[in-house]
Coordinates of C-alpha atoms in Angstrom, one line a residue:
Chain A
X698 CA -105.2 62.6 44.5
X699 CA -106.4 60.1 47.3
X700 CA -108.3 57.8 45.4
X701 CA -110.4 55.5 47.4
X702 CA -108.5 51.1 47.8
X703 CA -110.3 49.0 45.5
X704 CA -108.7 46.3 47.3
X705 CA -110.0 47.1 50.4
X706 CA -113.8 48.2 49.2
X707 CA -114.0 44.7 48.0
X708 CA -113.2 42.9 50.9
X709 CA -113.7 45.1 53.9
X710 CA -114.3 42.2 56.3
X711 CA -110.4 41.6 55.6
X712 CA -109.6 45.0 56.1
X713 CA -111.0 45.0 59.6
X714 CA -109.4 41.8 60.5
X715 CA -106.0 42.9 59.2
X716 CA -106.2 46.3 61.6
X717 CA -108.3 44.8 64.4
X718 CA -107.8 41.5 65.1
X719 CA -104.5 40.5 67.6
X720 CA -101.0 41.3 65.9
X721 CA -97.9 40.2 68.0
X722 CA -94.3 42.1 68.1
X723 CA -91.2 40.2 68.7
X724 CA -89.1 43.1 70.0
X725 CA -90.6 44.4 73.5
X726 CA -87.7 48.1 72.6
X727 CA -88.5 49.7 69.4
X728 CA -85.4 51.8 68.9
X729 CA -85.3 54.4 65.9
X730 CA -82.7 53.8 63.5
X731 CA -80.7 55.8 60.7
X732 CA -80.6 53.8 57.6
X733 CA -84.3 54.2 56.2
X734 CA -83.8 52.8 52.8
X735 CA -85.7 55.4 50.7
X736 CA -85.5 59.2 49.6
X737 CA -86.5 60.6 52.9
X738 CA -83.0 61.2 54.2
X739 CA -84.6 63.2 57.2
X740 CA -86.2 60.7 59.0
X741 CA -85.2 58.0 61.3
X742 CA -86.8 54.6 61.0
X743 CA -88.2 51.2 62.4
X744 CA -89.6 48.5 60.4
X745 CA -90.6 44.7 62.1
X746 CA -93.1 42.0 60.8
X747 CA -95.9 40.9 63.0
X748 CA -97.5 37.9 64.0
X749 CA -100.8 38.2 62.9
X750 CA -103.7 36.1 64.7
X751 CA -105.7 35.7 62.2
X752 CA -104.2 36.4 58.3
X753 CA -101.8 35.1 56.6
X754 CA -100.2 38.3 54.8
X755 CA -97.4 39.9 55.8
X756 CA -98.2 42.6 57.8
X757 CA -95.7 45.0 59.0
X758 CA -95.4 47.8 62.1
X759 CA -93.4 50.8 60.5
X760 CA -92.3 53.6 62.7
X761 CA -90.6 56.8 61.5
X762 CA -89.6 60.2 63.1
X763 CA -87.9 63.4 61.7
X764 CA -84.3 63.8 62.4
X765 CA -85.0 67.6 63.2
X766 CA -88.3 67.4 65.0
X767 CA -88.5 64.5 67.9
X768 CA -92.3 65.6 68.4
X769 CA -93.0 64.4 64.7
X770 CA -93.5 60.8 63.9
X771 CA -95.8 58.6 62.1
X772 CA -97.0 55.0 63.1
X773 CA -98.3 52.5 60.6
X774 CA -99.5 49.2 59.8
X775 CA -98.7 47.9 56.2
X776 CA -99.6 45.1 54.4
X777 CA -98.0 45.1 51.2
X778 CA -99.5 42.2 49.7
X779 CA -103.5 43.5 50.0
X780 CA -102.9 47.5 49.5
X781 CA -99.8 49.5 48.6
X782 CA -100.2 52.5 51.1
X783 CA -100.4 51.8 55.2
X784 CA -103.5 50.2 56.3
X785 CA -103.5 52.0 59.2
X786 CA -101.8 55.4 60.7
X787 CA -100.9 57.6 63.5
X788 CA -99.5 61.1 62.6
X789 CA -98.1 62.9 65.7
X790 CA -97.4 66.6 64.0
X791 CA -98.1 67.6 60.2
X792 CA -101.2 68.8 57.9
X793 CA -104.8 68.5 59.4
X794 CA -106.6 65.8 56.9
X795 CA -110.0 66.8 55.2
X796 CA -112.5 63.9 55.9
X797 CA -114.2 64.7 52.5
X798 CA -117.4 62.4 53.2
X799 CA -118.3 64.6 56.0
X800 CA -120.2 68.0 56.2
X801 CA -117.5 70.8 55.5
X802 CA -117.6 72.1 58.8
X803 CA -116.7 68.7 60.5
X804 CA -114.1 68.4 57.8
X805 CA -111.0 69.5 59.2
X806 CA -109.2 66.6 61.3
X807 CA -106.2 68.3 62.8
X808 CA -102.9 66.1 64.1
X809 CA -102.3 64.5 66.8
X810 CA -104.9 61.9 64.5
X811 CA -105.8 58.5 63.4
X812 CA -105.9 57.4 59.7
X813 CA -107.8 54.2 58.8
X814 CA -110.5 53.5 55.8
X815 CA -114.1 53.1 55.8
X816 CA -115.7 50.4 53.9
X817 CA -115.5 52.7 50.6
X818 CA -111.5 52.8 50.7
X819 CA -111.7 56.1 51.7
X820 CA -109.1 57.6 53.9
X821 CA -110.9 59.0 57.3
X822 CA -108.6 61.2 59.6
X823 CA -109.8 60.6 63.2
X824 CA -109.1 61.6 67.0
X825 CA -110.0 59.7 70.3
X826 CA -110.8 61.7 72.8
X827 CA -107.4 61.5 74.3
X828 CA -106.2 63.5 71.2
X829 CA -109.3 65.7 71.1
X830 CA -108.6 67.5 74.0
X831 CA -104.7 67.7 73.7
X832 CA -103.5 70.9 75.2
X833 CA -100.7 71.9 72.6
X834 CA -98.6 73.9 74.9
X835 CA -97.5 70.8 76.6
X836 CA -94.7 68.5 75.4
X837 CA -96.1 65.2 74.4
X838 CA -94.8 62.0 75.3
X839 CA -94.1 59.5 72.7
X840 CA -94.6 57.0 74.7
X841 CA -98.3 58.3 75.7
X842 CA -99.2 57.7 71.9
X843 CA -97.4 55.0 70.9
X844 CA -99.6 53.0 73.6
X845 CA -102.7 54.5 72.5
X846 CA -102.0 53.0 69.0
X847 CA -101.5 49.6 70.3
X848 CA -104.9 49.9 71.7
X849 CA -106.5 51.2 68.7
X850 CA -105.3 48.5 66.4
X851 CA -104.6 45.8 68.9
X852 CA -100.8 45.5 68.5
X853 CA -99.4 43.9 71.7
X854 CA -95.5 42.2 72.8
X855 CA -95.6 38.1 72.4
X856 CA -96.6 37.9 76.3
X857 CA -99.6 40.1 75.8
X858 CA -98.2 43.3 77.3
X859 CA -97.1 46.6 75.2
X860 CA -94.1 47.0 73.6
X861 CA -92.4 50.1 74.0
X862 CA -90.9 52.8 72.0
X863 CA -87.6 55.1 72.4
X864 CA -87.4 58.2 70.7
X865 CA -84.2 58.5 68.6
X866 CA -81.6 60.7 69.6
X867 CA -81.4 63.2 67.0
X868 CA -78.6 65.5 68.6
X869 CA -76.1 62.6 66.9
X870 CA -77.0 64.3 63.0
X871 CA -75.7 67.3 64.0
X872 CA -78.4 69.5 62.1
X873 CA -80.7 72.2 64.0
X874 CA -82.5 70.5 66.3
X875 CA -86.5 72.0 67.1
X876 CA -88.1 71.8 69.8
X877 CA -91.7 72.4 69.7
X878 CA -91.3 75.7 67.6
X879 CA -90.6 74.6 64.2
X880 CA -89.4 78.1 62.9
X881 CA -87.0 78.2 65.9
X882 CA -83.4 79.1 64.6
X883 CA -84.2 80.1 61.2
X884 CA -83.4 83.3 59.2
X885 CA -86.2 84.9 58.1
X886 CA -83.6 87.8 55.6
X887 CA -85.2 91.3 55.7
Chain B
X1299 CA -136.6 79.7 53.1
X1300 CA -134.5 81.5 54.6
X1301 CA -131.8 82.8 52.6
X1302 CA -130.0 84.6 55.5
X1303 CA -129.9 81.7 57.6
X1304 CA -128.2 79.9 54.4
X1305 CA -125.9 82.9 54.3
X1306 CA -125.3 81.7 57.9
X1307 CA -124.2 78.6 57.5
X1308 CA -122.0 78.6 55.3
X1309 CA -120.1 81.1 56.7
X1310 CA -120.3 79.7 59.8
X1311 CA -119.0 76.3 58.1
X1312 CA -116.3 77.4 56.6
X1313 CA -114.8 79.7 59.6
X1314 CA -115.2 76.5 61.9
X1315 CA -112.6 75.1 59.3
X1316 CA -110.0 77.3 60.9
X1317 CA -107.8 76.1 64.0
X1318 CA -105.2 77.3 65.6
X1319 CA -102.2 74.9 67.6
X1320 CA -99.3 76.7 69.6
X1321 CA -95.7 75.9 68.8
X1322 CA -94.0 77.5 71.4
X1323 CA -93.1 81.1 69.6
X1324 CA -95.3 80.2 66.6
X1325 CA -98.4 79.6 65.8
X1326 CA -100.1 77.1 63.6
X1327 CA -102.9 78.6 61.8
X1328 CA -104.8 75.6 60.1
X1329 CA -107.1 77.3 56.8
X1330 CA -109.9 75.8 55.0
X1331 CA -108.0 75.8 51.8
X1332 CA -106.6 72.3 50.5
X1333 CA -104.2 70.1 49.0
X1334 CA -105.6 67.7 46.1
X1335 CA -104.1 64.8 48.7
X1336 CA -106.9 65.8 51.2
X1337 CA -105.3 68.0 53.6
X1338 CA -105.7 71.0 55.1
X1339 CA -102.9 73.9 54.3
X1340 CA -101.4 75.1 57.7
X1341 CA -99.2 78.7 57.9
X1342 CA -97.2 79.5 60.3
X1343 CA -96.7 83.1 62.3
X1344 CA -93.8 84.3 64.3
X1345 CA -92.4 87.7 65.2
X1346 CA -88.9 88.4 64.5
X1347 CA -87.8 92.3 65.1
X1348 CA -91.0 94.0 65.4
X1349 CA -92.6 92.1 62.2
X1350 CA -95.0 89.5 61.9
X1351 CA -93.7 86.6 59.6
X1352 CA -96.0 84.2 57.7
X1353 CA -94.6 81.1 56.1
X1354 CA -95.3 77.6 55.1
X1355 CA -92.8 76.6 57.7
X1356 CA -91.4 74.1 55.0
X1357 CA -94.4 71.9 54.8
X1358 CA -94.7 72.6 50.9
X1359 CA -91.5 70.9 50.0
X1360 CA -91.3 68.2 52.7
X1361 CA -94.3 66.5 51.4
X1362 CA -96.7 67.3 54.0
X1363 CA -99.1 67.8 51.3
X1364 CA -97.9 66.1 48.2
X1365 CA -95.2 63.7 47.7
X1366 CA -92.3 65.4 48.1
X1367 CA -90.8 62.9 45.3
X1368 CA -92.4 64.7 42.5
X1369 CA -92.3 67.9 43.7
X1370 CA -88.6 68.0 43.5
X1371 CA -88.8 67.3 39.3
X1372 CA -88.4 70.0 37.3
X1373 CA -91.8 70.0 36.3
X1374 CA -92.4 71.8 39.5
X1375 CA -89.8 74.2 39.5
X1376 CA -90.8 76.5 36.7
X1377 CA -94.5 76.6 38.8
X1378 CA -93.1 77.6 42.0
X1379 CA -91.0 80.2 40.1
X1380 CA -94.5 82.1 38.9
X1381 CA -96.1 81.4 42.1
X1382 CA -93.3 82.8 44.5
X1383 CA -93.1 86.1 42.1
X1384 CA -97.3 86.5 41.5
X1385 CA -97.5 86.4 45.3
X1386 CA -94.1 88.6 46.0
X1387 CA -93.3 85.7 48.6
X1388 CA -89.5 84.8 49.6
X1389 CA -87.5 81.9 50.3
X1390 CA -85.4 80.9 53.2
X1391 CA -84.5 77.3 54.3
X1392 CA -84.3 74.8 57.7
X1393 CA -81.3 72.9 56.6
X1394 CA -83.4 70.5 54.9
X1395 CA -86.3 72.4 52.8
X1396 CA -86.7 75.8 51.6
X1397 CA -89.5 77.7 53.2
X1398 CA -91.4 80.2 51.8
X1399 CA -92.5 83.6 53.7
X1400 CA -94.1 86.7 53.5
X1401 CA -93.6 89.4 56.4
X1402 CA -95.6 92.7 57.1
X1403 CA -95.2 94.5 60.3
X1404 CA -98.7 95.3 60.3
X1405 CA -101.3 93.3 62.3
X1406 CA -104.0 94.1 59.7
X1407 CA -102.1 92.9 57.1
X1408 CA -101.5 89.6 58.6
X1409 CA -104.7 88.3 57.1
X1410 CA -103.6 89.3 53.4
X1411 CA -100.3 87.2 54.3
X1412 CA -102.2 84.2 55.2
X1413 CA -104.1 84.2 52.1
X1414 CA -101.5 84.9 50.1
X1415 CA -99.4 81.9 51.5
X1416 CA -102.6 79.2 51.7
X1417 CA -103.1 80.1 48.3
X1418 CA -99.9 79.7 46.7
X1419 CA -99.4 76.9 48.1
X1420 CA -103.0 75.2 47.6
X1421 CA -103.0 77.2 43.2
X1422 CA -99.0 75.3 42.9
X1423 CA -99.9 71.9 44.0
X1424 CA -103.7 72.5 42.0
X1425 CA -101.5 73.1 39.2
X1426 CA -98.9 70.6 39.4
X1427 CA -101.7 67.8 40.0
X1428 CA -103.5 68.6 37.2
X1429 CA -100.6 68.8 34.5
X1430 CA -99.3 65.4 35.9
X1431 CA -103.0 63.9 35.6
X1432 CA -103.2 65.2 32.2
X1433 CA -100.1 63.8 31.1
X1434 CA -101.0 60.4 32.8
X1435 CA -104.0 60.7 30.4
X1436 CA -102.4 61.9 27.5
X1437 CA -99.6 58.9 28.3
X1438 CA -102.4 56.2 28.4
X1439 CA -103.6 57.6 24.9
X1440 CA -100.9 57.3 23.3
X1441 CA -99.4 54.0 24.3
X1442 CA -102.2 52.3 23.0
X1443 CA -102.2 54.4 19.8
X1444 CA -99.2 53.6 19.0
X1445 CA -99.5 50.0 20.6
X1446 CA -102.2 49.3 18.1
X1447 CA -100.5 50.7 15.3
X1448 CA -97.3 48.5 15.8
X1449 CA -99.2 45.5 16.3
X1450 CA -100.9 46.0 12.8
X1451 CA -97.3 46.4 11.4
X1452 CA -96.0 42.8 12.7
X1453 CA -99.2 41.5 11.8
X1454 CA -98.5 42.1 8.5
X1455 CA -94.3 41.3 8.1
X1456 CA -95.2 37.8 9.7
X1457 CA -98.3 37.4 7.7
X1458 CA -96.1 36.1 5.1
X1459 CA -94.1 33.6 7.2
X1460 CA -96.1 30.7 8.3
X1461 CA -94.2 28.3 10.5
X1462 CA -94.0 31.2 12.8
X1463 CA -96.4 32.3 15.8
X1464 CA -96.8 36.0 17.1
X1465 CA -98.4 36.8 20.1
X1466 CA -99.2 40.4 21.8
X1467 CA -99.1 41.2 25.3
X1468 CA -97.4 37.8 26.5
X1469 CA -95.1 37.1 29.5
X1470 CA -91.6 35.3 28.9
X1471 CA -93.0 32.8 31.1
X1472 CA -94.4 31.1 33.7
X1473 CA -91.6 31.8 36.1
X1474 CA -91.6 35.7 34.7
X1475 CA -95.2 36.5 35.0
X1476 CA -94.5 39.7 35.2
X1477 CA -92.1 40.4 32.5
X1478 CA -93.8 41.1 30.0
X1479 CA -93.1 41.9 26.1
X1480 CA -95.6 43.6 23.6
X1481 CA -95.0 40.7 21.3
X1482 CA -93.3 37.9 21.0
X1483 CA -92.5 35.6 17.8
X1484 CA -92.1 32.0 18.3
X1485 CA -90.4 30.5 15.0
X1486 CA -90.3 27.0 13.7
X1487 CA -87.3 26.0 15.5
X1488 CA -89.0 27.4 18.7
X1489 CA -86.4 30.7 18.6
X1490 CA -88.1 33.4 19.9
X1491 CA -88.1 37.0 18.9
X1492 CA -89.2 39.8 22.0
X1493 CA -90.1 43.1 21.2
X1494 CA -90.6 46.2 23.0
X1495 CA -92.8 49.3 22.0
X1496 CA -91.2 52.3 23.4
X1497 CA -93.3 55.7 23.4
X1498 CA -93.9 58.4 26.2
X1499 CA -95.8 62.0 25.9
X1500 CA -93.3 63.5 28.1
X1501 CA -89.3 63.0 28.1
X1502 CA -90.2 61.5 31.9
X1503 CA -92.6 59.1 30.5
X1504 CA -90.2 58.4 27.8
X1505 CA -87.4 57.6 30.1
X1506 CA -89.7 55.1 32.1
X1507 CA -90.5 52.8 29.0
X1508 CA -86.8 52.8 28.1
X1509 CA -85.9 51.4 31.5
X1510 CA -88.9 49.4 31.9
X1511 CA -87.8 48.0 28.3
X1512 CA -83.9 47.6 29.4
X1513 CA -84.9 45.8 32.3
X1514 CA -87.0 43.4 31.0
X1515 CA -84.6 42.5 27.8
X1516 CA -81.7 42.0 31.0
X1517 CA -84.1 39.8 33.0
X1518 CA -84.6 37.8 29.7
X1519 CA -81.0 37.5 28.5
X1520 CA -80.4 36.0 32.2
X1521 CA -83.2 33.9 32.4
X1522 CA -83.1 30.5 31.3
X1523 CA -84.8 30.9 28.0
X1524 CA -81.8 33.3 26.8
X1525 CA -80.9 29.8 24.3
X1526 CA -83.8 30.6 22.7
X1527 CA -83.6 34.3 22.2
X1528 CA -82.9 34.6 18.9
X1529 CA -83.7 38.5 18.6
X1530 CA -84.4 41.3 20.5
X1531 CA -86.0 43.9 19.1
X1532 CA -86.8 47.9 20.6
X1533 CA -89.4 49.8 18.4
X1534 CA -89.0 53.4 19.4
X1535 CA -91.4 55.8 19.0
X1536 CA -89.4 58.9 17.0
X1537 CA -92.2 61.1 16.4
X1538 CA -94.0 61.4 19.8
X1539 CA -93.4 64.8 21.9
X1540 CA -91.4 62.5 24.4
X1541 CA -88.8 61.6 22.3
X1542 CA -85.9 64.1 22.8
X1543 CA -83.2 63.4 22.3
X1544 CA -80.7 65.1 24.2
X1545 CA -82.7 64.1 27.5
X1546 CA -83.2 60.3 26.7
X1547 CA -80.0 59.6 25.0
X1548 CA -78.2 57.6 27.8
X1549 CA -81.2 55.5 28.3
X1550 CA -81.2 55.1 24.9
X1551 CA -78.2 53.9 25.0
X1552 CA -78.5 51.8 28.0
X1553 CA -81.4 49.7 26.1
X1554 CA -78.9 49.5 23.1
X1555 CA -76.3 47.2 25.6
X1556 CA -79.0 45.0 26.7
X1557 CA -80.1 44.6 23.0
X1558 CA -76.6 44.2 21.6
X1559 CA -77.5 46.6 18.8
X1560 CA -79.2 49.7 17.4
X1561 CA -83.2 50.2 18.5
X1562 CA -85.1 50.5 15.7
X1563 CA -87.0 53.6 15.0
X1564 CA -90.6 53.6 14.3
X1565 CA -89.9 56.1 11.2
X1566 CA -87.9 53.9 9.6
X1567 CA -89.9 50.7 8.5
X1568 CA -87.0 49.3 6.3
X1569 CA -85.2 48.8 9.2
X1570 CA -88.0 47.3 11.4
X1571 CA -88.5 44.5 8.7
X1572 CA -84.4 43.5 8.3
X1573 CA -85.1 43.1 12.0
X1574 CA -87.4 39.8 11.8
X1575 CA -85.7 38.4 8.6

């Protein structure tokens, strides 16, 4: 159950800082690698500590993308120190989130989306209208949205431009490779 | 008031719920039923020889809902078992995740697939949440239950020894904040006696407080202070529904090395009080 951050309900000012406020990556590549040290064997990974402007906490730009799916990657800000789960999120692919403060009909938050908190330490799922009007048919561009979170959460290369990222190349794991149909390839017995 | 227009709008609210994405020969169909981790369950349609497939496209397992860590427990398994079979749904895989499907060749029986799936999906991870929450609960409850009634117990054996301290709840020390043991007896000669409560409602929870406990005892025995460990002592609940053997036993034993003998078990009280003597 999503339970709202104590930690960051108490001191949202913080919060805001910690997503908002100028954060500097050493590396102007981000390059996907294989050895994600966790359970989830099928994902490729990036992890690199930030130079913050502002706060002295750790904060941390984590990048991760399925072995099987290029199109599907999540980008996040973590601060282990003030809150165990990301401070902030971009999901390319997966569930739609339910923004439970709003009226039902306006609940539904589909991906490509957004995930920050509101000054409750709720989790809120939210597009810009870059992602709003999306046409799905089309192949997105990694690239596109990776830049797009930079903007959103002020993450920039040490000489103030954005850092970019290369998708990993997934035909090296030698498992079925999808392309934007997830059920491509797969048996369905009769 | 119009009751019609209420009708309205919440039928009107809960269609505008659904959404639909293209995935090149499927489709995404996003419903209005949920997860208990705030998300919206999607199902998945493609055609393969003349019928119309419907399947959670592997989202279930992967952890696109739930974390995917505790649904692969067994305490899922025997849920997904009477879900699968009380919504006739079958299982295929991607290489990485089963994925469960219904097909039909039918158009107008599409919509019955869709509710099937979202359902299953939604009633398993319902169900699931709520037996681990329970548990959790259950846990808490009894930890402190039999917390309390342990602490009386030592209260009472070192009642009758008065050169020597007892304290609940303490850590081994400033440098070990966070090793903690549920009490600790500081003797005369300033030897020290750590002892762990172990209880847990479920063999899971069990298995956690066993480790926790081995852990600890192996941080202390390498610590600095181990010159003044003159005991260690592992109080083991024997009469909670946790405590079964055959699924703990190597943990059990595990604790046992760190200790460098038996743990003591709560049913026995003899065996408790050799322990501090």
């Amino acid at each position: 159950m999503q339970r709202p951050i104590l930690a960051i309900a108490e001191d949202f000012s913080k919060y805001e800082m910690l997503v908002y406020d100028l954060k500097k990556i050493f590396q102007q590549t981000i390059r996907f690698s294989q050895d994600k040290p966790t359970r989830k064997k099928d994902m490729l990974w990036y992890e690199n500590l930030l130079e913050h402007s502002s706060i002295k906490d750790q904060v941390f730009f984590m990048a991760e993308q399925k072995k099987v799916d290029q199109n599907f990657y999540k980008f996040q800000l973590r601060c282990p120190s003030y809150c165990e789960k990301p401070i902030f999120r971009f999901d390319s692919d997966g569930s739609a989130h339910q923004n439970k403060s709003e009226k039902l009909k306006l609940q539904s938050v589909p991906t490509p989306h957004f995930n920050k908190f509101n000054n409750k330490g709720e989790s809120i799922a939210y597009q810009t209208p870059e992602l709003e009007n999306i046409d799905y048919s089309e192949l997105q561009r990694i690239g596109d949205f990776f830049v797009l979170f930079c903007e959103q959460c002020h993450l920039r290369y040490i000489d103030g431009t954005f850092p970019f990222i290369e998708s990993g190349d997934t035909r090296i794991f030698q498992l079925p490779v999808q392309a934007d149909d997830l059920l491509e390839g797969i048996k369905f017995p009769t | 008031m119009n009751l019609l227009e209420v009708f309205t709008e919440v039928k009107e609210s809960f269609c505008s719920l659904w959404k639909a994405k293209y995935r090149g020969n499927t489709l995404e169909i996003i419903t209005h039923y949920t997860s208990p981790d705030s998300k919206f369950i999607s199902v998945f349609i493609t055609e393969r020889d003349g019928k119309y497939i419907v399947t959670d496209g592997g989202w279930l397992m992967s952890g696109e809902y739930y974390e995917s860590s505790l649904l692969k427990t067994k305490e899922f398994d025997p849920l997904l078992f009477y879900y699968t079979s009380f919504y006739k749904l079958r299982k295929t895989s991607n290489g990485v995740n089963d994925l469960y499907f219904s097909s039909t060749s039918e158009i107008d029986m599409v919509p019955n697939k869709v509710h099937d799936l979202a359902q299953f999906i939604s009633q398993s991870l319902y169900t699931f949440h709520s037996l681990y929450e329970i548990d959790q609960a259950k846990d808490v409850q009894q930890r402190e239950k039999f917390l309390g009634g342990v602490n009386n117990f030592l209260e009472r054996i070192y009642l009758r020894k008065d050169d020597t301290k007892l304290q609940f709840g303490k850590s081994l020390g400033p440098k070990y904040e966070s090793v903690r043991f549920n009490a600790i007896a500081t003797e005369a000669d300033s030897k020290i006696v750590l002892v762990k409560y172990i209880t847990g409602v479920t063999p899971d929870y069990y298995r956690r407080s066993l480790t926790n406990a081995t852990v600890d005892f192996d941080i202390a025995t390498g610590s600095d202070l181990n010159s003044f460990i003159k005991n260690k002592v592992a109080i083991i609940d024997d009469q909670v529904s946790g405590f079964q053997v055959k699924k703990i036993l190597p943990y059990v034993r595990q604790l046992e090395k760190s200790l460098d003998h038996e743990v003591s078990r709560w049913s026995n009280k003899g065996e408790i009080i050799d322990m501090f003597t």
